[in-house]
Amino acid sequence: MTVTDHIDRFAIDPFGADIPAESARLRAIGPIVPVDLPGGIPAWAPTDYDTLKNLILDPRVSKDPRLHWRLWPEVGQHPSWGWVLGWVGVVNMLSTYGADHARLRKLVAPSFTRRRTEAMRVRVEAITAELLDTLEAADADGRVVDVKSALAHPLPLRIICELFGVPDELVDDTARMVAAIMDTSDPGPEHAASVQQQIGTVLPALIAHRGEHPGDDLTTELIRVRDEDGDRLSDEELLYTLLLVIGAGFETTVNLIGNAVVALLRHPEQLADVRAGKISWDAVVDETLRLHPSIAALPLRFAVSDIEAGGVTIPAGDAIITTYAAAGVDPAHYGPDADLFDAARGADDHLSFGIGVHRCIGAPLARVEALTALPALFGRFPGMRLAVDEDELRQVPSFIAFGWQEVPVRLRA
């Protein structure tokens, strides 16, 4: 039985309004559930940790729709499926398989060395201090301030734009492009066309700028990789590799910082233990990524052949959604309190940065940013508290991204 047969499928909320509750409902159905993604795209959704981990590591699971998605030839016939093209209709490390993926990762990975990440630490610290100074000035009269727009958003945006040599005139356009890709609330063709138009405008402008003005940045390095003889990036691979690494290196860190701030303000007793040195900031980051992963669900993977998983058979050619949010709260793996934030839990085996050949190459930079911003923020404003009730916080309009539209706080008790 395939997910396109006449079986009951769980409709995923395109707004992602309550991702934890949706994960719980899916788990109550079974360890792997047939679902409809926005626009009616059929897929399988793992709901427990082991099932998801095994599928991620299974060589019979591909990320290349051109080779292994049975419905790929039909995408153009479904206007409401257009949103998925920004995720699987591209050619980069996120959407290739086997030798193609290995070739692209080998070409791109040298740009993300430990040396370069450590070199960025000084800039992360400087930008964090600058943003906190501005935040403190805005709090002069005790008004409510938004930690997301003041710190969690601009810090990773500025870092990723410096890292890739994005000129000032393209920074805002880059942020809007990434936000549009993450927004799954409108699966209609107009939104999909707008996303493609932004991708086709912003990234070629960046490539052209760095082609004319090369510098010590990753875009320049990737252009050189494209221009080398032998194995190299094609023009298409260069453009969509930039889309992947800029988007993944920016929006995910925004949510990581924002989600950690909210979690600690909701649990002042754990925040006190962090301040006292009983719990490390590393543990806070891991627990945040487990319970509130920056990416709740990532489209898409595909069964290369029939696969037995969670008591069902996933037929060859069917799509699979990578459900980090559901796996992170699996009580069979993390215990009966898996749905609660516990920074002392020791959740460093979370899957939120991926695992195996597709593990995020930008994960070390994301940790540097979070481990700089969080202690600096709470150190500067020890009396900080949420300025709204917890149920007033609004999730970003996405079943993919997991984060808050705003994080309104009062900085002083």
CSV table of C-alpha atoms in Angstrom, one decimal:
chain,number,residue,atom,x,y,z
A,1,MET,CA,0.0,0.0,0.0
A,2,THR,CA,1.4,3.4,-0.9
A,3,VAL,CA,0.5,6.8,0.6
A,4,THR,CA,-1.4,7.7,-2.5
A,5,ASP,CA,-3.8,4.8,-2.1
A,6,HIS,CA,-7.2,5.4,-0.5
A,7,ILE,CA,-6.2,5.3,3.1
A,8,ASP,CA,-6.8,7.7,5.9
A,9,ARG,CA,-4.0,10.3,6.1
A,10,PHE,CA,-3.3,12.8,8.8
A,11,ALA,CA,-3.4,16.3,7.5
A,12,ILE,CA,-0.4,18.3,8.7
A,13,ASP,CA,-1.2,21.9,9.8
A,14,PRO,CA,0.5,24.2,7.3
A,15,PHE,CA,0.6,26.9,10.0
A,16,GLY,CA,2.4,24.7,12.5
A,17,ALA,CA,0.2,26.3,15.1
A,18,ASP,CA,0.8,23.7,17.8
A,19,ILE,CA,3.6,21.4,16.7
A,20,PRO,CA,3.9,19.6,20.1
A,21,ALA,CA,0.2,18.7,20.2
A,22,GLU,CA,0.3,17.5,16.6
A,23,SER,CA,3.4,15.3,17.3
A,24,ALA,CA,1.4,13.8,20.2
A,25,ARG,CA,-1.6,13.0,18.0
A,26,LEU,CA,0.6,11.4,15.4
A,27,ARG,CA,2.4,9.2,18.0
A,28,ALA,CA,-1.0,8.1,19.3
A,29,ILE,CA,-1.7,6.7,15.8
A,30,GLY,CA,1.5,4.7,15.5
A,31,PRO,CA,5.3,4.8,15.0
A,32,ILE,CA,5.0,5.9,11.4
A,33,VAL,CA,1.9,7.6,10.0
A,34,PRO,CA,0.7,8.4,6.5
A,35,VAL,CA,0.2,12.1,6.3
A,36,ASP,CA,-0.8,14.9,3.9
A,37,LEU,CA,1.7,17.7,3.8
A,38,PRO,CA,0.4,21.2,2.8
A,39,GLY,CA,-1.2,21.2,-0.6
A,40,GLY,CA,-2.0,17.5,-0.2
A,41,ILE,CA,1.5,16.0,-0.8
A,42,PRO,CA,1.4,12.4,0.5
A,43,ALA,CA,4.2,11.2,2.8
A,44,TRP,CA,5.1,9.0,5.7
A,45,ALA,CA,5.8,10.6,9.1
A,46,PRO,CA,7.9,8.7,11.7
A,47,THR,CA,6.8,9.6,15.2
A,48,ASP,CA,9.5,7.9,17.4
A,49,TYR,CA,13.2,8.4,17.8
A,50,ASP,CA,14.5,5.0,16.7
A,51,THR,CA,12.3,4.8,13.6
A,52,LEU,CA,13.4,8.2,12.5
A,53,LYS,CA,17.1,7.6,13.3
A,54,ASN,CA,17.1,4.2,11.4
A,55,LEU,CA,15.4,5.8,8.4
A,56,ILE,CA,17.9,8.7,8.3
A,57,LEU,CA,20.8,6.2,8.4
A,58,ASP,CA,19.3,3.7,6.0
A,59,PRO,CA,21.1,3.7,2.6
A,60,ARG,CA,17.8,2.8,1.0
A,61,VAL,CA,16.5,6.3,1.9
A,62,SER,CA,17.4,8.9,-0.7
A,63,LYS,CA,17.0,12.7,-0.8
A,64,ASP,CA,17.0,13.0,-4.6
A,65,PRO,CA,13.4,13.4,-5.9
A,66,ARG,CA,14.6,13.2,-9.5
A,67,LEU,CA,15.8,9.6,-9.0
A,68,HIS,CA,13.5,8.2,-6.3
A,69,TRP,CA,10.2,10.1,-5.8
A,70,ARG,CA,7.5,8.3,-7.7
A,71,LEU,CA,5.4,11.5,-7.8
A,72,TRP,CA,8.2,13.8,-9.0
A,73,PRO,CA,6.9,13.8,-12.6
A,74,GLU,CA,3.5,15.0,-11.3
A,75,VAL,CA,4.6,18.0,-9.2
A,76,GLY,CA,3.9,20.4,-12.1
A,77,GLN,CA,0.3,19.1,-12.3
A,78,HIS,CA,-0.5,20.2,-8.7
A,79,PRO,CA,-0.3,24.0,-8.3
A,80,SER,CA,-0.6,23.6,-4.5
A,81,TRP,CA,2.6,21.5,-4.4
A,82,GLY,CA,4.8,24.3,-5.7
A,83,TRP,CA,6.1,25.2,-2.2
A,84,VAL,CA,8.0,22.0,-2.0
A,85,LEU,CA,10.2,23.0,-5.0
A,86,GLY,CA,12.2,25.3,-2.7
A,87,TRP,CA,13.2,22.2,-0.7
A,88,VAL,CA,13.5,19.4,-3.2
A,89,GLY,CA,13.4,21.1,-6.6
A,90,VAL,CA,17.0,22.3,-6.1
A,91,VAL,CA,20.4,20.7,-6.6
A,92,ASN,CA,22.5,20.8,-3.5
A,93,MET,CA,23.6,18.6,-0.6
A,94,LEU,CA,20.1,18.6,0.8
A,95,SER,CA,18.6,17.0,-2.4
A,96,THR,CA,21.1,14.6,-3.7
A,97,TYR,CA,22.0,11.0,-3.0
A,98,GLY,CA,25.0,8.7,-3.0
A,99,ALA,CA,27.9,9.7,-5.1
A,100,ASP,CA,26.3,13.0,-6.1
A,101,HIS,CA,25.9,14.0,-2.4
A,102,ALA,CA,29.4,12.9,-1.5
A,103,ARG,CA,30.8,15.0,-4.4
A,104,LEU,CA,29.0,18.1,-3.3
A,105,ARG,CA,29.8,17.7,0.3
A,106,LYS,CA,33.5,17.2,-0.5
A,107,LEU,CA,33.5,20.4,-2.5
A,108,VAL,CA,31.6,22.5,0.1
A,109,ALA,CA,32.8,21.1,3.4
A,110,PRO,CA,36.3,22.7,3.3
A,111,SER,CA,34.7,26.1,3.4
A,112,PHE,CA,33.4,25.2,6.9
A,113,THR,CA,36.6,24.4,8.7
A,114,ARG,CA,37.0,24.6,12.5
A,115,ARG,CA,39.5,27.3,11.9
A,116,ARG,CA,37.1,29.5,10.1
A,117,THR,CA,34.3,28.9,12.7
A,118,GLU,CA,36.7,29.8,15.5
A,119,ALA,CA,37.8,32.9,13.6
A,120,MET,CA,34.2,34.0,13.6
A,121,ARG,CA,33.9,33.8,17.4
A,122,VAL,CA,35.4,37.3,17.9
A,123,ARG,CA,32.8,38.7,15.5
A,124,VAL,CA,30.0,36.9,17.2
A,125,GLU,CA,31.1,38.3,20.5
A,126,ALA,CA,31.4,41.8,19.1
A,127,ILE,CA,28.1,41.8,17.4
A,128,THR,CA,26.4,40.3,20.4
A,129,ALA,CA,27.8,43.1,22.7
A,130,GLU,CA,26.7,45.7,20.2
A,131,LEU,CA,23.1,44.4,20.0
A,132,LEU,CA,22.9,44.1,23.7
A,133,ASP,CA,24.0,47.7,24.1
A,134,THR,CA,21.2,48.8,21.7
A,135,LEU,CA,18.7,46.6,23.6
A,136,GLU,CA,19.7,48.1,26.9
A,137,ALA,CA,19.2,51.6,25.4
A,138,ALA,CA,15.8,50.7,24.2
A,139,ASP,CA,14.8,49.6,27.7
A,140,ALA,CA,15.6,53.0,29.2
A,141,ASP,CA,12.0,53.6,30.0
A,142,GLY,CA,11.1,50.0,30.9
A,143,ARG,CA,9.1,49.3,27.7
A,144,VAL,CA,8.5,45.8,26.3
A,145,VAL,CA,11.2,44.8,23.9
A,146,ASP,CA,11.3,41.9,21.4
A,147,VAL,CA,14.4,39.7,22.0
A,148,LYS,CA,13.9,38.1,18.6
A,149,SER,CA,14.1,41.2,16.5
A,150,ALA,CA,16.7,42.8,18.8
A,151,LEU,CA,19.1,39.9,19.1
A,152,ALA,CA,18.1,36.4,18.0
A,153,HIS,CA,17.4,37.5,14.4
A,154,PRO,CA,20.1,40.1,13.7
A,155,LEU,CA,23.0,38.2,15.2
A,156,PRO,CA,22.9,35.1,12.9
A,157,LEU,CA,21.8,37.3,10.0
A,158,ARG,CA,24.8,39.5,10.3
A,159,ILE,CA,27.2,36.6,10.9
A,160,ILE,CA,26.0,34.6,7.9
A,161,CYS,CA,26.0,37.7,5.7
A,162,GLU,CA,29.6,38.5,6.7
A,163,LEU,CA,30.7,34.9,6.3
A,164,PHE,CA,29.3,34.8,2.7
A,165,GLY,CA,30.2,38.4,1.8
A,166,VAL,CA,26.6,39.5,1.2
A,167,PRO,CA,26.7,43.2,0.4
A,168,ASP,CA,24.6,45.6,2.6
A,169,GLU,CA,22.1,46.2,-0.2
A,170,LEU,CA,21.2,42.5,-0.3
A,171,VAL,CA,21.0,41.7,3.5
A,172,ASP,CA,17.3,42.5,3.9
A,173,ASP,CA,16.4,40.8,0.7
A,174,THR,CA,18.3,37.7,1.9
A,175,ALA,CA,16.3,37.7,5.1
A,176,ARG,CA,13.0,38.0,3.3
A,177,MET,CA,13.9,35.2,0.9
A,178,VAL,CA,14.7,32.8,3.7
A,179,ALA,CA,11.5,33.7,5.6
A,180,ALA,CA,9.4,33.1,2.5
A,181,ILE,CA,10.9,29.7,2.0
A,182,MET,CA,10.1,28.7,5.6
A,183,ASP,CA,6.5,30.0,5.4
A,184,THR,CA,4.3,27.1,4.6
A,185,SER,CA,1.0,28.7,5.6
A,186,ASP,CA,0.2,29.4,1.9
A,187,PRO,CA,0.8,26.4,-0.4
A,188,GLY,CA,-0.7,28.2,-3.3
A,189,PRO,CA,1.1,28.9,-6.6
A,190,GLU,CA,1.4,32.6,-6.1
A,191,HIS,CA,3.5,32.1,-3.0
A,192,ALA,CA,5.6,29.5,-4.7
A,193,ALA,CA,6.2,31.8,-7.6
A,194,SER,CA,7.2,34.6,-5.3
A,195,VAL,CA,9.7,32.3,-3.6
A,196,GLN,CA,11.3,31.2,-6.9
A,197,GLN,CA,11.4,34.9,-8.0
A,198,GLN,CA,13.3,35.9,-4.9
A,199,ILE,CA,15.7,32.9,-5.2
A,200,GLY,CA,16.3,33.8,-8.8
A,201,THR,CA,17.0,37.5,-8.0
A,202,VAL,CA,18.9,37.6,-4.7
A,203,LEU,CA,21.4,34.8,-5.2
A,204,PRO,CA,22.4,35.6,-8.8
A,205,ALA,CA,23.0,39.2,-7.5
A,206,LEU,CA,25.2,37.9,-4.7
A,207,ILE,CA,27.2,35.6,-7.1
A,208,ALA,CA,27.6,38.5,-9.6
A,209,HIS,CA,28.8,40.9,-6.9
A,210,ARG,CA,31.4,38.4,-5.5
A,211,GLY,CA,32.5,37.5,-9.0
A,212,GLU,CA,33.3,41.2,-9.6
A,213,HIS,CA,34.6,41.8,-6.1
A,214,PRO,CA,36.1,38.7,-4.7
A,215,GLY,CA,37.0,38.6,-1.0
A,216,ASP,CA,37.8,36.5,2.0
A,217,ASP,CA,34.3,35.0,2.1
A,218,LEU,CA,32.6,31.7,1.4
A,219,THR,CA,30.7,32.9,-1.7
A,220,THR,CA,34.1,33.7,-3.2
A,221,GLU,CA,35.4,30.3,-2.2
A,222,LEU,CA,32.4,28.5,-3.7
A,223,ILE,CA,32.8,30.5,-6.9
A,224,ARG,CA,36.4,29.3,-7.1
A,225,VAL,CA,35.2,25.7,-6.6
A,226,ARG,CA,32.8,26.2,-9.5
A,227,ASP,CA,35.6,27.5,-11.7
A,228,GLU,CA,38.1,24.7,-10.9
A,229,ASP,CA,38.8,22.0,-13.4
A,230,GLY,CA,37.7,18.4,-12.6
A,231,ASP,CA,35.0,17.9,-10.1
A,232,ARG,CA,33.3,21.2,-9.6
A,233,LEU,CA,30.1,23.0,-8.8
A,234,SER,CA,27.9,23.8,-11.7
A,235,ASP,CA,26.2,27.1,-11.9
A,236,GLU,CA,23.0,25.5,-10.7
A,237,GLU,CA,24.7,23.7,-7.8
A,238,LEU,CA,26.5,26.9,-6.8
A,239,LEU,CA,23.3,28.9,-6.6
A,240,TYR,CA,21.4,26.3,-4.7
A,241,THR,CA,24.3,25.5,-2.4
A,242,LEU,CA,24.3,29.1,-1.4
A,243,LEU,CA,20.6,28.9,-0.8
A,244,LEU,CA,21.1,25.9,1.5
A,245,VAL,CA,24.0,27.1,3.6
A,246,ILE,CA,22.8,30.7,4.0
A,247,GLY,CA,19.3,29.6,4.9
A,248,ALA,CA,20.3,26.8,7.2
A,249,GLY,CA,23.0,29.0,8.8
A,250,PHE,CA,20.7,31.8,9.5
A,251,GLU,CA,17.0,31.0,10.2
A,252,THR,CA,17.8,27.9,12.3
A,253,THR,CA,20.0,29.8,14.7
A,254,VAL,CA,17.3,32.5,15.1
A,255,ASN,CA,14.9,29.9,16.4
A,256,LEU,CA,17.6,28.2,18.5
A,257,ILE,CA,18.3,31.4,20.4
A,258,GLY,CA,14.7,32.5,20.7
A,259,ASN,CA,13.5,29.0,21.8
A,260,ALA,CA,16.2,28.8,24.5
A,261,VAL,CA,15.3,32.2,25.9
A,262,VAL,CA,11.6,31.3,26.2
A,263,ALA,CA,12.4,27.9,27.7
A,264,LEU,CA,14.6,29.4,30.4
A,265,LEU,CA,12.2,32.2,31.2
A,266,ARG,CA,9.5,29.6,31.6
A,267,HIS,CA,11.7,27.6,34.0
A,268,PRO,CA,13.4,30.1,36.4
A,269,GLU,CA,14.6,27.3,38.7
A,270,GLN,CA,16.6,25.8,35.8
A,271,LEU,CA,17.9,29.2,34.9
A,272,ALA,CA,19.1,29.6,38.4
A,273,ASP,CA,20.9,26.3,38.2
A,274,VAL,CA,22.6,27.5,34.9
A,275,ARG,CA,23.7,30.7,36.5
A,276,ALA,CA,25.0,28.7,39.5
A,277,GLY,CA,27.1,26.5,37.2
A,278,LYS,CA,25.0,23.4,38.0
A,279,ILE,CA,23.9,23.1,34.4
A,280,SER,CA,26.0,24.1,31.4
A,281,TRP,CA,25.0,26.3,28.6
A,282,ASP,CA,25.9,23.4,26.3
A,283,ALA,CA,23.2,21.4,28.0
A,284,VAL,CA,20.7,24.2,27.6
A,285,VAL,CA,21.4,24.3,23.9
A,286,ASP,CA,21.0,20.5,23.5
A,287,GLU,CA,17.8,20.4,25.5
A,288,THR,CA,16.4,23.2,23.4
A,289,LEU,CA,17.3,21.4,20.2
A,290,ARG,CA,15.7,18.2,21.5
A,291,LEU,CA,12.4,19.7,22.7
A,292,HIS,CA,12.0,22.7,20.4
A,293,PRO,CA,14.2,21.9,17.4
A,294,SER,CA,14.7,24.8,15.0
A,295,ILE,CA,13.5,22.6,12.2
A,296,ALA,CA,10.4,20.6,13.3
A,297,ALA,CA,10.1,18.6,10.1
A,298,LEU,CA,12.3,18.6,7.0
A,299,PRO,CA,11.1,17.8,3.5
A,300,LEU,CA,11.7,15.3,2.0
A,301,ARG,CA,13.3,11.8,1.7
A,302,PHE,CA,12.3,9.0,-0.5
A,303,ALA,CA,12.3,5.2,-0.3
A,304,VAL,CA,14.7,3.7,-2.9
A,305,SER,CA,13.2,0.3,-2.4
A,306,ASP,CA,10.5,-1.2,-0.1
A,307,ILE,CA,11.4,-0.5,3.5
A,308,GLU,CA,10.0,-2.1,6.7
A,309,ALA,CA,9.7,0.6,9.4
A,310,GLY,CA,7.5,0.9,12.4
A,311,GLY,CA,5.4,-2.1,11.5
A,312,VAL,CA,4.5,-0.9,8.0
A,313,THR,CA,6.1,-1.2,4.6
A,314,ILE,CA,7.1,2.1,2.9
A,315,PRO,CA,6.9,1.3,-0.8
A,316,ALA,CA,9.7,2.3,-3.1
A,317,GLY,CA,9.1,5.8,-4.4
A,318,ASP,CA,7.1,7.1,-1.5
A,319,ALA,CA,8.1,10.3,0.3
A,320,ILE,CA,9.2,10.5,4.0
A,321,ILE,CA,9.2,13.6,6.1
A,322,THR,CA,12.0,14.0,8.7
A,323,THR,CA,10.2,14.6,11.9
A,324,TYR,CA,12.7,16.0,14.4
A,325,ALA,CA,10.1,17.6,16.7
A,326,ALA,CA,8.2,14.3,17.1
A,327,ALA,CA,11.4,12.2,17.7
A,328,GLY,CA,12.6,14.6,20.3
A,329,VAL,CA,9.7,14.0,22.6
A,330,ASP,CA,9.5,10.2,22.2
A,331,PRO,CA,8.9,8.9,25.7
A,332,ALA,CA,10.3,5.5,24.8
A,333,HIS,CA,13.7,7.2,24.3
A,334,TYR,CA,13.7,10.2,26.6
A,335,GLY,CA,11.4,9.0,29.4
A,336,PRO,CA,7.8,9.8,30.4
A,337,ASP,CA,8.6,13.5,30.9
A,338,ALA,CA,10.0,13.8,27.4
A,339,ASP,CA,7.5,16.6,26.7
A,340,LEU,CA,9.0,18.8,29.5
A,341,PHE,CA,12.1,21.0,29.4
A,342,ASP,CA,14.8,19.7,31.6
A,343,ALA,CA,18.3,21.1,30.8
A,344,ALA,CA,19.9,18.6,33.2
A,345,ARG,CA,18.5,15.7,31.1
A,346,GLY,CA,21.6,15.2,29.0
A,347,ALA,CA,20.0,15.3,25.5
A,348,ASP,CA,23.2,15.4,23.4
A,349,ASP,CA,22.0,12.5,21.3
A,350,HIS,CA,19.2,14.6,19.8
A,351,LEU,CA,18.8,14.4,16.0
A,352,SER,CA,18.2,18.1,15.3
A,353,PHE,CA,21.5,18.7,13.5
A,354,GLY,CA,21.0,15.5,11.5
A,355,ILE,CA,23.1,12.4,11.7
A,356,GLY,CA,25.3,10.4,9.3
A,357,VAL,CA,26.2,11.7,5.9
A,358,HIS,CA,23.7,14.6,6.0
A,359,ARG,CA,24.7,16.0,9.4
A,360,CYS,CA,24.7,19.8,9.3
A,361,ILE,CA,28.1,21.2,8.4
A,362,GLY,CA,27.2,24.5,10.0
A,363,ALA,CA,26.3,23.1,13.4
A,364,PRO,CA,29.5,24.3,15.1
A,365,LEU,CA,28.9,27.9,14.1
A,366,ALA,CA,25.3,27.7,15.3
A,367,ARG,CA,26.6,26.5,18.7
A,368,VAL,CA,29.1,29.3,18.9
A,369,GLU,CA,26.4,31.9,18.3
A,370,ALA,CA,24.0,30.4,20.8
A,371,LEU,CA,26.7,29.8,23.4
A,372,THR,CA,27.8,33.4,23.1
A,373,ALA,CA,24.4,35.1,22.9
A,374,LEU,CA,22.6,33.3,25.7
A,375,PRO,CA,25.0,33.8,28.6
A,376,ALA,CA,25.6,37.4,27.5
A,377,LEU,CA,21.9,38.2,27.3
A,378,PHE,CA,21.1,36.6,30.7
A,379,GLY,CA,24.2,38.1,32.2
A,380,ARG,CA,23.3,41.6,31.1
A,381,PHE,CA,19.7,41.3,32.2
A,382,PRO,CA,19.4,39.0,35.2
A,383,GLY,CA,15.8,40.2,35.9
A,384,MET,CA,14.5,39.6,32.4
A,385,ARG,CA,11.0,38.0,32.2
A,386,LEU,CA,8.4,37.3,29.6
A,387,ALA,CA,6.1,40.2,29.0
A,388,VAL,CA,3.1,38.1,27.9
A,389,ASP,CA,1.5,34.9,29.1
A,390,GLU,CA,3.0,31.8,27.7
A,391,ASP,CA,-0.1,31.0,25.6
A,392,GLU,CA,0.1,34.4,23.9
A,393,LEU,CA,3.4,33.5,22.1
A,394,ARG,CA,2.8,32.9,18.4
A,395,GLN,CA,4.5,30.2,16.4
A,396,VAL,CA,6.0,31.3,13.0
A,397,PRO,CA,3.7,30.2,10.2
A,398,SER,CA,5.4,27.0,9.2
A,399,PHE,CA,5.3,23.3,9.9
A,400,ILE,CA,9.0,23.2,9.0
A,401,ALA,CA,10.4,26.0,11.2
A,402,PHE,CA,9.8,25.7,15.0
A,403,GLY,CA,10.1,29.1,16.6
A,404,TRP,CA,8.3,32.2,17.8
A,405,GLN,CA,7.2,35.2,15.8
A,406,GLU,CA,8.2,37.5,18.7
A,407,VAL,CA,9.8,37.0,22.1
A,408,PRO,CA,8.4,40.0,24.1
A,409,VAL,CA,10.2,40.6,27.4
A,410,ARG,CA,10.8,43.1,30.1
A,411,LEU,CA,14.5,43.3,30.7
A,412,ARG,CA,14.4,44.3,34.3
A,413,ALA,CA,12.5,43.0,37.3
